[in-house]
Amino acid sequence: MAYPTPQEGPQEGPDRPGRRAVGSAAPSRASPPPRSGPDPPGVEHLREEAAYGTGPQTDRLRYLDTATRQIARGMDLDETLHELCRAAVPAFADAAVVHLRDPLPAGDEEPPGPLVLCPHAAGPEAGPGAVPEAGPGVPPGFARLTVTGRLAELLSAGRPAFGDVPGIAAAVAELLSPAVGGPGPVPPGRRLIIAPLRGRERTVMGAAVLVRHLDRPSFTGDDLLVASQLATHTALGMDKAVLYGREVSVADALQRTMLPASLPEPIGVRLATRYLPSSKTARIGGDWYDAIPLPGNRVALVIGDVMGHSMTSAAIMGQLRTTVQTLAGLDLSPDEVLHHLDEQAQRLGSQHMATCLYGIYDPIAHRLLMANAGHPPPVLLQPGGRGQVLRIPPGPPVGVGGVSFETVEMFAPTGATLLLYTDGLVESRDTDVATGVERLRDRLHTTAQVLAAPPLELLCDAAVGAVGPRDRDDDIALLAARFDGIPSYNVAYWFLDPKPQTAGRARRLTRRTLHRWHLDSLLEPTELMVSEVVTNAVRYASRPVTLRLLRTDVLRCEVGDDSPFVPRMLHARPGDEGGRGLFLVNQLSRRWGATRLSTGKLVWFEQQLPRDLRMEIPED
């Protein structure tokens, strides 16, 4: 018979417009009569039969050429099956139903257990579909079909077969059941072909069922060869789609692991983030952000971008992010952090360079320290709504080596918002970085004019909202920080000489401050813990000891000295005269810790405050 060329656009029949759930059907149409003669039993014999009749053979080759190119256009699993149905209906069959194996094998992995098929929606009118879940209209008995016996043997053999093969009638009826979107009862005679879908590793991935109505000629032996070619090209496309999907899943998991699962909630600053991959074909990159709590209620704000889009870029990004977190714990200045990060990047290889912007916000001093390693400049949205591009001296990217970085200190007013971002937000094929930064500043300024003190989430949406999916040539990472600060009346700070009587003076200062803050209920345990920690600091200090009390949602006490020795809690024996100080702190405080600083160490502890005496934390 002559095969019409598959249609390039979606097909809709007059009786079934729109989406078909599982299969695809076309109106009945007249067709030339089939060639006479018995049908050969297998596909191997079809090759000899196809040599007879130059006209039909030419029609078949022309049809297969168009159909296979159409199937190859599918970019993922659903699109590939959708193109199969479009190519098969109505040119070759009146209905096409696709069932996929559950679970679907990937690569050379053979799923354990029996062969289970599940209906898959891939109608040409509706576009890519999905596997329907068991529920109303899809009884559990039909949602998944365990294939055994003769049908399982045919699918494993990999050769298409007619629907009248003995021993498969019941299974075929379930494959065509209307409950799963099939065309209905099994047609009599050879009006049905079951074409196995097998991947490159010869594993069964599913089956395509092709049906012709009664007013159309039955399938012939030549049609088995056509169905075999359609199934082969579809299975190869499915195999590639499944492998690609697995790679994308691994890439997504790696990307999520490298980025922070959640942001900290430090007192005095609110945070919000956005991350957008560049495209479906480059879902993983080297962009990252981070917010790291530091001693003294400070917070480190980090944004970085490793060059390239690959697993390697993501792995390098993960190593650099871990390095930054380690360096931040040493309480180094921003330029020192970038200097050591540059050294680490060189050890990873000279071909792995990255840009990075590192800042430290102090909510008590209302100061911001920043250093830049080749990164786009941050934007500061002032409390009044005016956008300002911060001119941080841009050093070279980390990994270059042999360069220095500069720390810039500036005032961070309460109510201001700092935006750190990667170049994907401001740079594209048609826009340079400088122009993109100015546009970003204007967008933020416009948003702040419409709504005074806009919430962080709204600002983030405004920042990334103007960048459409087709405009993204690179990943986009965004970190926004709203500076709330900590009022000075919630902070008490002293320098104490390292003398034996210093512990007594520290107790008196603590008592006076707690009276002023109406925290008399915490006087006794706080005095005891302050005395123990200050006594330990005086023992090792050679310079004045610092004592700071901070009231936020907790009462925090910090004692600093210039000794690098970090105390550890010991279990004193009955005869020991000392060694119980930190044990008392551990028992009386909500939590405590000791941090080594570049100038010495800091020992701190916290106590829970009554709810009505806590510092009010602003909310968006």
PDB file of N, CA, C and O in Angstrom, residues 381-434:
ATOM      1  N   LEU A 381      20.647  49.359  48.114  1.00  0.00           N
ATOM      2  CA  LEU A 381      19.405  50.119  48.051  1.00  0.00           C
ATOM      3  C   LEU A 381      19.236  50.845  49.381  1.00  0.00           C
ATOM      4  O   LEU A 381      19.017  50.219  50.424  1.00  0.00           O
ATOM      5  N   GLN A 382      19.356  52.166  49.356  1.00  0.00           N
ATOM      6  CA  GLN A 382      19.291  52.961  50.571  1.00  0.00           C
ATOM      7  C   GLN A 382      17.887  52.931  51.168  1.00  0.00           C
ATOM      8  O   GLN A 382      16.913  52.614  50.487  1.00  0.00           O
ATOM      9  N   PRO A 383      17.749  53.270  52.470  1.00  0.00           N
ATOM     10  CA  PRO A 383      16.419  53.251  53.098  1.00  0.00           C
ATOM     11  C   PRO A 383      15.401  54.126  52.367  1.00  0.00           C
ATOM     12  O   PRO A 383      14.214  53.811  52.350  1.00  0.00           O
ATOM     13  N   GLY A 384      15.831  55.205  51.740  1.00  0.00           N
ATOM     14  CA  GLY A 384      14.910  56.067  51.017  1.00  0.00           C
ATOM     15  C   GLY A 384      14.531  55.563  49.647  1.00  0.00           C
ATOM     16  O   GLY A 384      13.698  56.180  48.972  1.00  0.00           O
ATOM     17  N   GLY A 385      15.159  54.462  49.181  1.00  0.00           N
ATOM     18  CA  GLY A 385      14.826  53.897  47.885  1.00  0.00           C
ATOM     19  C   GLY A 385      15.836  54.177  46.795  1.00  0.00           C
ATOM     20  O   GLY A 385      15.687  53.692  45.675  1.00  0.00           O
ATOM     21  N   ARG A 386      16.866  54.963  47.083  1.00  0.00           N
ATOM     22  CA  ARG A 386      17.866  55.273  46.060  1.00  0.00           C
ATOM     23  C   ARG A 386      18.836  54.112  45.911  1.00  0.00           C
ATOM     24  O   ARG A 386      19.387  53.597  46.888  1.00  0.00           O
ATOM     25  N   GLY A 387      19.051  53.664  44.672  1.00  0.00           N
ATOM     26  CA  GLY A 387      19.987  52.581  44.402  1.00  0.00           C
ATOM     27  C   GLY A 387      21.390  53.109  44.188  1.00  0.00           C
ATOM     28  O   GLY A 387      21.596  54.114  43.503  1.00  0.00           O
ATOM     29  N   GLN A 388      22.357  52.419  44.758  1.00  0.00           N
ATOM     30  CA  GLN A 388      23.754  52.842  44.663  1.00  0.00           C
ATOM     31  C   GLN A 388      24.627  51.643  44.313  1.00  0.00           C
ATOM     32  O   GLN A 388      24.569  50.602  44.973  1.00  0.00           O
ATOM     33  N   VAL A 389      25.426  51.763  43.263  1.00  0.00           N
ATOM     34  CA  VAL A 389      26.378  50.727  42.886  1.00  0.00           C
ATOM     35  C   VAL A 389      27.647  50.944  43.698  1.00  0.00           C
ATOM     36  O   VAL A 389      28.296  51.992  43.591  1.00  0.00           O
ATOM     37  N   LEU A 390      28.021  49.998  44.534  1.00  0.00           N
ATOM     38  CA  LEU A 390      29.192  50.127  45.395  1.00  0.00           C
ATOM     39  C   LEU A 390      30.461  49.870  44.589  1.00  0.00           C
ATOM     40  O   LEU A 390      30.591  48.811  43.961  1.00  0.00           O
ATOM     41  N   ARG A 391      31.344  50.805  44.610  1.00  0.00           N
ATOM     42  CA  ARG A 391      32.587  50.695  43.850  1.00  0.00           C
ATOM     43  C   ARG A 391      33.663  50.034  44.708  1.00  0.00           C
ATOM     44  O   ARG A 391      34.486  50.702  45.329  1.00  0.00           O
ATOM     45  N   ILE A 392      33.620  48.726  44.754  1.00  0.00           N
ATOM     46  CA  ILE A 392      34.641  47.953  45.464  1.00  0.00           C
ATOM     47  C   ILE A 392      35.783  47.693  44.489  1.00  0.00           C
ATOM     48  O   ILE A 392      35.542  47.216  43.371  1.00  0.00           O
ATOM     49  N   PRO A 393      37.046  48.007  44.850  1.00  0.00           N
ATOM     50  CA  PRO A 393      38.159  47.756  43.922  1.00  0.00           C
ATOM     51  C   PRO A 393      38.147  46.316  43.425  1.00  0.00           C
ATOM     52  O   PRO A 393      38.277  45.377  44.224  1.00  0.00           O
ATOM     53  N   PRO A 394      37.952  46.105  42.116  1.00  0.00           N
ATOM     54  CA  PRO A 394      37.845  44.733  41.600  1.00  0.00           C
ATOM     55  C   PRO A 394      39.219  44.105  41.374  1.00  0.00           C
ATOM     56  O   PRO A 394      39.928  44.438  40.421  1.00  0.00           O
ATOM     57  N   GLY A 395      39.612  43.204  42.242  1.00  0.00           N
ATOM     58  CA  GLY A 395      40.833  42.459  42.013  1.00  0.00           C
ATOM     59  C   GLY A 395      40.621  41.400  40.947  1.00  0.00           C
ATOM     60  O   GLY A 395      39.522  41.216  40.445  1.00  0.00           O
ATOM     61  N   PRO A 396      41.654  40.680  40.589  1.00  0.00           N
ATOM     62  CA  PRO A 396      41.504  39.601  39.601  1.00  0.00           C
ATOM     63  C   PRO A 396      40.758  38.419  40.187  1.00  0.00           C
ATOM     64  O   PRO A 396      40.632  38.296  41.411  1.00  0.00           O
ATOM     65  N   PRO A 397      40.256  37.513  39.362  1.00  0.00           N
ATOM     66  CA  PRO A 397      39.592  36.313  39.881  1.00  0.00           C
ATOM     67  C   PRO A 397      40.544  35.459  40.699  1.00  0.00           C
ATOM     68  O   PRO A 397      41.770  35.487  40.501  1.00  0.00           O
ATOM     69  N   VAL A 398      40.003  34.684  41.631  1.00  0.00           N
ATOM     70  CA  VAL A 398      40.834  33.764  42.397  1.00  0.00           C
ATOM     71  C   VAL A 398      41.290  32.654  41.464  1.00  0.00           C
ATOM     72  O   VAL A 398      40.556  32.213  40.579  1.00  0.00           O
ATOM     73  N   GLY A 399      42.510  32.218  41.671  1.00  0.00           N
ATOM     74  CA  GLY A 399      43.116  31.229  40.803  1.00  0.00           C
ATOM     75  C   GLY A 399      44.180  31.806  39.904  1.00  0.00           C
ATOM     76  O   GLY A 399      44.966  31.067  39.311  1.00  0.00           O
ATOM     77  N   VAL A 400      44.224  33.141  39.801  1.00  0.00           N
ATOM     78  CA  VAL A 400      45.255  33.788  38.979  1.00  0.00           C
ATOM     79  C   VAL A 400      46.600  33.703  39.674  1.00  0.00           C
ATOM     80  O   VAL A 400      47.624  33.374  39.074  1.00  0.00           O
ATOM     81  N   GLY A 401      46.621  34.019  40.983  1.00  0.00           N
ATOM     82  CA  GLY A 401      47.835  33.913  41.766  1.00  0.00           C
ATOM     83  C   GLY A 401      48.704  35.156  41.702  1.00  0.00           C
ATOM     84  O   GLY A 401      48.726  35.888  40.706  1.00  0.00           O
ATOM     85  N   GLY A 402      49.440  35.384  42.801  1.00  0.00           N
ATOM     86  CA  GLY A 402      50.394  36.485  42.834  1.00  0.00           C
ATOM     87  C   GLY A 402      49.772  37.862  42.857  1.00  0.00           C
ATOM     88  O   GLY A 402      50.398  38.823  42.394  1.00  0.00           O
ATOM     89  N   VAL A 403      48.549  38.004  43.343  1.00  0.00           N
ATOM     90  CA  VAL A 403      47.873  39.294  43.366  1.00  0.00           C
ATOM     91  C   VAL A 403      47.390  39.572  44.779  1.00  0.00           C
ATOM     92  O   VAL A 403      47.357  38.693  45.637  1.00  0.00           O
ATOM     93  N   SER A 404      47.022  40.828  45.024  1.00  0.00           N
ATOM     94  CA  SER A 404      46.516  41.228  46.337  1.00  0.00           C
ATOM     95  C   SER A 404      45.090  41.746  46.199  1.00  0.00           C
ATOM     96  O   SER A 404      44.658  42.148  45.118  1.00  0.00           O
ATOM     97  N   PHE A 405      44.369  41.741  47.296  1.00  0.00           N
ATOM     98  CA  PHE A 405      43.001  42.224  47.341  1.00  0.00           C
ATOM     99  C   PHE A 405      42.892  43.319  48.395  1.00  0.00           C
ATOM    100  O   PHE A 405      43.720  43.404  49.305  1.00  0.00           O
ATOM    101  N   GLU A 406      41.876  44.128  48.278  1.00  0.00           N
ATOM    102  CA  GLU A 406      41.719  45.285  49.152  1.00  0.00           C
ATOM    103  C   GLU A 406      40.363  45.239  49.835  1.00  0.00           C
ATOM    104  O   GLU A 406      39.339  45.013  49.194  1.00  0.00           O
ATOM    105  N   THR A 407      40.378  45.462  51.161  1.00  0.00           N
ATOM    106  CA  THR A 407      39.141  45.536  51.935  1.00  0.00           C
ATOM    107  C   THR A 407      38.680  46.981  52.033  1.00  0.00           C
ATOM    108  O   THR A 407      39.465  47.875  52.363  1.00  0.00           O
ATOM    109  N   VAL A 408      37.406  47.199  51.757  1.00  0.00           N
ATOM    110  CA  VAL A 408      36.793  48.523  51.858  1.00  0.00           C
ATOM    111  C   VAL A 408      35.760  48.492  52.974  1.00  0.00           C
ATOM    112  O   VAL A 408      34.941  47.578  53.045  1.00  0.00           O
ATOM    113  N   GLU A 409      35.820  49.502  53.858  1.00  0.00           N
ATOM    114  CA  GLU A 409      34.878  49.606  54.963  1.00  0.00           C
ATOM    115  C   GLU A 409      33.927  50.762  54.702  1.00  0.00           C
ATOM    116  O   GLU A 409      34.332  51.837  54.257  1.00  0.00           O
ATOM    117  N   MET A 410      32.644  50.546  54.981  1.00  0.00           N
ATOM    118  CA  MET A 410      31.638  51.589  54.725  1.00  0.00           C
ATOM    119  C   MET A 410      30.526  51.478  55.750  1.00  0.00           C
ATOM    120  O   MET A 410      30.379  50.461  56.436  1.00  0.00           O
ATOM    121  N   PHE A 411      29.746  52.540  55.839  1.00  0.00           N
ATOM    122  CA  PHE A 411      28.607  52.589  56.738  1.00  0.00           C
ATOM    123  C   PHE A 411      27.453  51.794  56.138  1.00  0.00           C
ATOM    124  O   PHE A 411      27.164  51.904  54.943  1.00  0.00           O
ATOM    125  N   ALA A 412      26.780  50.997  56.961  1.00  0.00           N
ATOM    126  CA  ALA A 412      25.637  50.192  56.528  1.00  0.00           C
ATOM    127  C   ALA A 412      24.412  50.670  57.281  1.00  0.00           C
ATOM    128  O   ALA A 412      24.131  50.209  58.396  1.00  0.00           O
ATOM    129  N   PRO A 413      23.648  51.611  56.726  1.00  0.00           N
ATOM    130  CA  PRO A 413      22.526  52.198  57.459  1.00  0.00           C
ATOM    131  C   PRO A 413      21.405  51.197  57.709  1.00  0.00           C
ATOM    132  O   PRO A 413      21.173  50.276  56.905  1.00  0.00           O
ATOM    133  N   THR A 414      20.730  51.374  58.825  1.00  0.00           N
ATOM    134  CA  THR A 414      19.591  50.516  59.143  1.00  0.00           C
ATOM    135  C   THR A 414      18.490  50.704  58.101  1.00  0.00           C
ATOM    136  O   THR A 414      18.132  51.827  57.750  1.00  0.00           O
ATOM    137  N   GLY A 415      17.963  49.600  57.603  1.00  0.00           N
ATOM    138  CA  GLY A 415      16.923  49.647  56.582  1.00  0.00           C
ATOM    139  C   GLY A 415      17.438  49.524  55.169  1.00  0.00           C
ATOM    140  O   GLY A 415      16.645  49.371  54.234  1.00  0.00           O
ATOM    141  N   ALA A 416      18.759  49.593  54.966  1.00  0.00           N
ATOM    142  CA  ALA A 416      19.329  49.435  53.629  1.00  0.00           C
ATOM    143  C   ALA A 416      19.330  47.967  53.230  1.00  0.00           C
ATOM    144  O   ALA A 416      19.305  47.066  54.076  1.00  0.00           O
ATOM    145  N   THR A 417      19.380  47.725  51.922  1.00  0.00           N
ATOM    146  CA  THR A 417      19.392  46.357  51.391  1.00  0.00           C
ATOM    147  C   THR A 417      20.565  46.196  50.445  1.00  0.00           C
ATOM    148  O   THR A 417      20.740  46.993  49.520  1.00  0.00           O
ATOM    149  N   LEU A 418      21.360  45.166  50.678  1.00  0.00           N
ATOM    150  CA  LEU A 418      22.520  44.857  49.838  1.00  0.00           C
ATOM    151  C   LEU A 418      22.181  43.686  48.943  1.00  0.00           C
ATOM    152  O   LEU A 418      21.679  42.659  49.416  1.00  0.00           O
ATOM    153  N   LEU A 419      22.462  43.828  47.650  1.00  0.00           N
ATOM    154  CA  LEU A 419      22.222  42.755  46.691  1.00  0.00           C
ATOM    155  C   LEU A 419      23.540  42.313  46.079  1.00  0.00           C
ATOM    156  O   LEU A 419      24.243  43.101  45.450  1.00  0.00           O
ATOM    157  N   LEU A 420      23.850  41.040  46.285  1.00  0.00           N
ATOM    158  CA  LEU A 420      25.003  40.400  45.648  1.00  0.00           C
ATOM    159  C   LEU A 420      24.460  39.447  44.589  1.00  0.00           C
ATOM    160  O   LEU A 420      23.486  38.730  44.828  1.00  0.00           O
ATOM    161  N   TYR A 421      25.099  39.388  43.434  1.00  0.00           N
ATOM    162  CA  TYR A 421      24.562  38.618  42.314  1.00  0.00           C
ATOM    163  C   TYR A 421      25.717  38.152  41.441  1.00  0.00           C
ATOM    164  O   TYR A 421      26.849  38.669  41.520  1.00  0.00           O
ATOM    165  N   THR A 422      25.442  37.196  40.584  1.00  0.00           N
ATOM    166  CA  THR A 422      26.434  36.751  39.605  1.00  0.00           C
ATOM    167  C   THR A 422      26.161  37.417  38.261  1.00  0.00           C
ATOM    168  O   THR A 422      25.096  38.001  38.039  1.00  0.00           O
ATOM    169  N   ASP A 423      27.118  37.310  37.342  1.00  0.00           N
ATOM    170  CA  ASP A 423      27.031  38.079  36.104  1.00  0.00           C
ATOM    171  C   ASP A 423      25.898  37.638  35.189  1.00  0.00           C
ATOM    172  O   ASP A 423      25.507  38.369  34.277  1.00  0.00           O
ATOM    173  N   GLY A 424      25.330  36.435  35.427  1.00  0.00           N
ATOM    174  CA  GLY A 424      24.200  36.012  34.613  1.00  0.00           C
ATOM    175  C   GLY A 424      22.997  36.922  34.732  1.00  0.00           C
ATOM    176  O   GLY A 424      22.154  36.966  33.833  1.00  0.00           O
ATOM    177  N   LEU A 425      22.900  37.676  35.842  1.00  0.00           N
ATOM    178  CA  LEU A 425      21.770  38.580  36.040  1.00  0.00           C
ATOM    179  C   LEU A 425      21.916  39.858  35.234  1.00  0.00           C
ATOM    180  O   LEU A 425      20.909  40.484  34.886  1.00  0.00           O
ATOM    181  N   VAL A 426      23.145  40.270  34.921  1.00  0.00           N
ATOM    182  CA  VAL A 426      23.351  41.587  34.307  1.00  0.00           C
ATOM    183  C   VAL A 426      24.039  41.518  32.950  1.00  0.00           C
ATOM    184  O   VAL A 426      24.190  42.542  32.290  1.00  0.00           O
ATOM    185  N   GLU A 427      24.461  40.339  32.524  1.00  0.00           N
ATOM    186  CA  GLU A 427      25.201  40.224  31.270  1.00  0.00           C
ATOM    187  C   GLU A 427      24.530  39.195  30.370  1.00  0.00           C
ATOM    188  O   GLU A 427      24.096  38.139  30.815  1.00  0.00           O
ATOM    189  N   SER A 428      24.435  39.509  29.077  1.00  0.00           N
ATOM    190  CA  SER A 428      23.883  38.600  28.081  1.00  0.00           C
ATOM    191  C   SER A 428      24.566  38.880  26.752  1.00  0.00           C
ATOM    192  O   SER A 428      25.506  39.685  26.668  1.00  0.00           O
ATOM    193  N   ARG A 429      24.088  38.208  25.701  1.00  0.00           N
ATOM    194  CA  ARG A 429      24.679  38.430  24.377  1.00  0.00           C
ATOM    195  C   ARG A 429      24.524  39.878  23.933  1.00  0.00           C
ATOM    196  O   ARG A 429      25.364  40.408  23.202  1.00  0.00           O
ATOM    197  N   ASP A 430      23.436  40.514  24.371  1.00  0.00           N
ATOM    198  CA  ASP A 430      23.132  41.861  23.895  1.00  0.00           C
ATOM    199  C   ASP A 430      23.413  42.947  24.927  1.00  0.00           C
ATOM    200  O   ASP A 430      23.241  44.129  24.629  1.00  0.00           O
ATOM    201  N   THR A 431      23.837  42.578  26.131  1.00  0.00           N
ATOM    202  CA  THR A 431      24.025  43.562  27.197  1.00  0.00           C
ATOM    203  C   THR A 431      25.353  43.329  27.886  1.00  0.00           C
ATOM    204  O   THR A 431      25.650  42.211  28.313  1.00  0.00           O
ATOM    205  N   ASP A 432      26.172  44.398  28.002  1.00  0.00           N
ATOM    206  CA  ASP A 432      27.420  44.279  28.741  1.00  0.00           C
ATOM    207  C   ASP A 432      27.150  44.449  30.228  1.00  0.00           C
ATOM    208  O   ASP A 432      26.051  44.847  30.650  1.00  0.00           O
ATOM    209  N   VAL A 433      28.153  44.147  31.052  1.00  0.00           N
ATOM    210  CA  VAL A 433      27.977  44.143  32.501  1.00  0.00           C
ATOM    211  C   VAL A 433      27.608  45.530  33.018  1.00  0.00           C
ATOM    212  O   VAL A 433      26.681  45.676  33.829  1.00  0.00           O
ATOM    213  N   ALA A 434      28.303  46.576  32.556  1.00  0.00           N
ATOM    214  CA  ALA A 434      28.040  47.925  33.060  1.00  0.00           C
ATOM    215  C   ALA A 434      26.597  48.347  32.794  1.00  0.00           C
ATOM    216  O   ALA A 434      25.908  48.867  33.682  1.00  0.00           O
TER     217      ALA A 434
END
